Amino acid sequence: MQFDIGWFIFTSTKLPFLKDTFKHKGMRQQLVTILQKKGIKDQKVLNAIGKIPRHFFMDSGFIDHAYQDKAFPIAANQTISQPYTVAFQSELLDVKPNHKILEIGTGSGYQTAVLIELGAKVYSIERQKELFKKTSKFLPKIGYIAKKLIFGDGYKGLPEEAPFDSIIVTAGAPFVPKPLLSQLKIDGRLVIPVGDDIQIMTLFIRKGPKDFEKHELGEFRFVPLLEDKN
Ligand code: SAH
């Protein structure tokens, strides 16, 4: 990327790493290979991860870690999910272009960007005001336009925009919130890590108004899904 020097100095106070170099691209491809080795098969998901500059989503101190398969701290004591977890959840959503998707836990916006890259119309809810503000400004700056970013409590879902083709929860839920199940289309999918200290990744597929298929897909660790806004 070419920068006018003045502009770069100006932006460098806020977004110092908006440079996507060949080195970054190379590290990203290595990350994609690691994810493939760990069992991610969906080529569209792998392409999205190969394309999105994850280092843009992380604070300066962690820049060297952006392409390791690890979760990292972001603002407000939260984390950007591990790339494998993002890929695993994205694969389970079975995203098709123009799918209407609700995300609970916008956080850094990285998972949001992956869903947008997959062609989805994304609605995303975040309960931490600081993160909501930061990510609402940041995502459009790097070209990722969500349908709506909402400051609110994800436990309630987003009834005014329901039903959704799928819903993804990116924080550990102590139980499955009923509104999320009821806001799915028929054949819609809810991907949610359920549990307190350790979560079981759970996929629900809505088969009828009151009929849900449930699949449990292994253990993960997330920051907790908290009730109410701060
Ligand atoms: N998808 C994010 C993951 C962030 S971690 C990323 O890729 O960076 C989980 C996020 O869920 C945190 O930002 C946390 O503040 C948010 N969260 C926790 N409880 C919530 C709730 N009830 N409603 C909405 N967001 C919530």
XYZ file of C-alpha atoms and ligand atoms in Angstrom:
256
model
C 0.000 0.000 0.000
C 1.257 3.482 -0.826
C 0.862 6.164 1.780
C 1.162 9.849 1.453
C 3.660 10.525 4.228
C 1.562 13.170 5.921
C -1.504 10.997 5.944
C 0.419 8.023 7.227
C 1.842 9.979 10.138
C -1.638 11.234 10.856
C -3.224 7.785 10.836
C -0.298 6.165 12.583
C -1.399 7.636 15.892
C -4.609 5.621 15.720
C -4.216 2.797 13.233
C -0.484 2.230 13.044
C -0.660 -1.126 11.295
C -2.896 -0.460 8.337
C -0.205 -1.838 6.129
C -0.640 -5.268 4.674
C 2.775 -6.341 3.460
C 3.982 -9.440 1.598
C 5.282 -10.656 4.935
C 1.786 -10.414 6.458
C 0.300 -12.173 3.428
C 2.856 -14.945 3.701
C 2.190 -15.428 7.411
C -1.540 -15.546 6.647
C -1.032 -18.322 4.121
C 0.911 -20.287 6.740
C -1.988 -19.806 9.126
C -4.388 -21.130 6.475
C -2.190 -24.220 6.097
C -2.250 -24.755 9.870
C -6.064 -24.510 9.888
C -6.292 -27.021 7.036
C -4.051 -29.414 8.980
C -6.323 -28.991 12.001
C -9.272 -30.117 9.873
C -10.905 -27.007 8.373
C -12.100 -27.999 4.892
C -14.439 -25.235 3.723
C -12.427 -23.507 1.002
C -14.491 -20.308 1.208
C -13.753 -19.998 4.922
C -10.050 -20.661 4.322
C -10.024 -18.049 1.539
C -11.647 -15.477 3.837
C -9.033 -16.074 6.528
C -6.321 -15.906 3.866
C -7.638 -12.558 2.725
C -8.484 -10.619 5.906
C -5.558 -8.792 7.566
C -6.040 -10.066 11.132
C -3.231 -7.805 12.353
C -5.487 -4.791 11.676
C -7.815 -6.070 14.405
C -5.222 -6.280 17.137
C -3.570 -3.764 19.374
C -0.004 -2.809 18.567
C 1.708 -4.917 21.241
C 0.330 -8.107 19.757
C 1.094 -7.491 16.131
C 3.661 -10.306 15.958
C 1.056 -12.744 17.211
C -1.638 -11.912 14.664
C -0.963 -14.956 12.517
C -0.471 -17.520 15.234
C -3.437 -19.754 15.844
C -4.170 -18.135 19.210
C -6.767 -15.956 20.892
C -5.491 -12.542 22.051
C -6.618 -9.727 24.331
C -8.429 -6.780 22.753
C -10.029 -3.820 24.572
C -12.338 -4.095 27.601
C -10.867 -7.378 28.862
C -12.174 -9.280 25.867
C -10.407 -11.446 23.304
C -10.222 -11.844 19.551
C -11.119 -15.507 19.060
C -8.514 -18.041 17.959
C -8.468 -18.351 14.138
C -9.247 -22.082 14.382
C -12.349 -21.299 16.449
C -13.458 -18.608 13.978
C -12.958 -21.042 11.093
C -14.693 -23.902 12.925
C -17.745 -21.812 13.799
C -17.884 -20.259 10.315
C -17.778 -23.707 8.722
C -20.657 -24.897 10.919
C -22.797 -21.930 9.865
C -22.705 -23.142 6.241
C -22.919 -19.564 4.978
C -24.438 -18.930 1.549
C -24.246 -15.551 -0.243
C -26.907 -13.147 1.071
C -27.619 -15.212 4.176
C -28.945 -13.040 6.961
C -26.746 -13.762 9.971
C -26.879 -12.576 13.552
C -23.640 -12.505 15.532
C -23.632 -12.177 19.310
C -20.366 -10.642 20.544
C -18.925 -8.314 17.875
C -15.673 -7.854 19.838
C -12.855 -6.866 17.474
C -15.084 -7.433 14.426
C -12.826 -10.147 12.995
C -15.522 -12.828 12.907
C -17.907 -10.208 11.492
C -15.438 -9.540 8.668
C -15.144 -13.262 7.921
C -18.943 -13.517 7.600
C -19.109 -10.438 5.361
C -16.313 -11.896 3.230
C -18.454 -15.050 2.863
C -21.203 -12.888 1.370
C -23.526 -12.702 4.389
C -25.592 -9.754 5.531
C -24.405 -9.443 9.101
C -26.168 -8.050 12.163
C -23.892 -8.066 15.179
C -24.542 -7.227 18.831
C -21.934 -6.141 21.407
C -22.631 -5.358 25.056
C -19.421 -3.464 25.832
C -19.857 0.148 24.825
C -16.144 0.758 24.327
C -15.782 -2.164 21.930
C -19.028 -1.351 20.164
C -17.802 2.194 19.464
C -14.302 1.148 18.461
C -15.384 -1.626 16.094
C -18.244 0.405 14.579
C -15.674 2.959 13.439
C -13.002 0.499 12.476
C -14.815 -2.058 10.280
C -16.027 0.400 7.604
C -12.561 1.977 7.585
C -11.106 -1.267 6.275
C -14.018 -1.880 3.919
C -16.231 -4.266 5.883
C -19.790 -3.004 6.018
C -22.117 -4.882 8.337
C -25.885 -4.527 7.853
C -26.157 -3.307 11.446
C -23.878 -3.143 14.489
C -25.896 -2.933 17.674
C -25.013 -1.969 21.243
C -27.153 -4.300 23.316
C -27.671 -7.604 25.058
C -27.296 -10.607 22.796
C -29.311 -12.878 25.093
C -32.423 -11.320 23.572
C -31.306 -11.762 19.966
C -32.681 -9.198 17.526
C -36.442 -9.851 17.232
C -37.064 -6.867 14.943
C -34.798 -8.355 12.255
C -35.674 -12.060 12.746
C -35.816 -14.661 11.304
C -32.155 -15.378 10.503
C -30.518 -17.998 8.308
C -28.056 -18.492 11.111
C -26.939 -17.158 14.455
C -23.419 -17.356 15.866
C -22.543 -16.748 19.505
C -18.885 -15.862 20.085
C -18.903 -15.919 23.903
C -19.432 -18.843 26.285
C -23.138 -19.178 27.088
C -24.066 -20.755 30.447
C -27.317 -21.912 28.794
C -28.958 -21.681 25.369
C -31.020 -18.474 25.217
C -34.535 -19.374 23.964
C -34.947 -16.172 21.890
C -31.999 -17.241 19.718
C -33.629 -20.562 18.842
C -36.956 -18.880 18.134
C -35.335 -16.309 15.793
C -34.053 -18.974 13.360
C -35.642 -19.729 9.991
C -36.643 -23.329 9.319
C -33.368 -25.109 8.411
C -31.563 -22.218 10.129
C -28.514 -22.881 12.291
C -27.465 -21.687 15.723
C -23.773 -22.191 16.544
C -23.173 -21.608 20.247
C -20.498 -22.619 22.763
C -22.401 -23.806 25.846
C -20.913 -24.146 29.331
C -19.309 -22.256 32.199
C -15.530 -22.779 32.422
C -15.272 -24.965 29.335
C -17.842 -24.854 26.568
C -19.161 -27.511 24.216
C -19.543 -26.154 20.705
C -23.171 -26.867 19.923
C -24.983 -26.712 16.590
C -28.784 -26.534 16.523
C -30.607 -26.934 13.202
C -34.250 -25.883 13.181
C -36.332 -28.603 11.586
C -39.775 -27.237 12.469
C -41.401 -24.602 14.702
C -40.561 -26.647 17.805
C -38.197 -29.207 16.374
C -34.412 -28.746 16.663
C -31.618 -31.116 15.780
C -28.688 -30.835 18.207
C -25.028 -31.690 17.541
C -22.216 -31.407 20.087
C -18.836 -30.771 18.503
C -16.046 -30.650 21.050
C -14.643 -28.452 23.783
C -13.649 -24.800 23.469
C -12.883 -21.901 25.803
C -14.495 -18.485 25.423
C -14.921 -15.362 27.526
C -18.361 -15.505 29.161
C -21.603 -14.311 27.605
C -22.701 -11.770 30.210
C -26.196 -10.500 30.883
C -27.263 -6.892 30.319
C -25.209 -4.018 28.988
C -22.432 -2.243 30.866
N -16.279 -12.283 17.618
C -15.300 -11.631 18.436
C -15.069 -12.379 19.729
C -15.035 -11.453 20.863
S -15.066 -12.197 22.464
C -14.001 -11.412 17.683
O -13.813 -12.050 16.625
O -13.186 -10.594 18.099
C -16.789 -12.168 22.864
C -17.494 -10.848 22.837
O -18.824 -11.058 23.323
C -16.896 -9.770 23.729
O -16.623 -8.636 22.963
C -17.986 -9.507 24.776
O -18.024 -8.173 25.215
C -19.238 -9.898 24.018
N -20.387 -10.226 24.851
C -20.411 -10.843 26.051
N -21.679 -10.975 26.487
C -22.489 -10.410 25.540
C -23.893 -10.221 25.410
N -24.752 -10.626 26.342
N -24.357 -9.615 24.303
C -23.510 -9.182 23.327
N -22.160 -9.339 23.390
C -21.657 -9.948 24.483
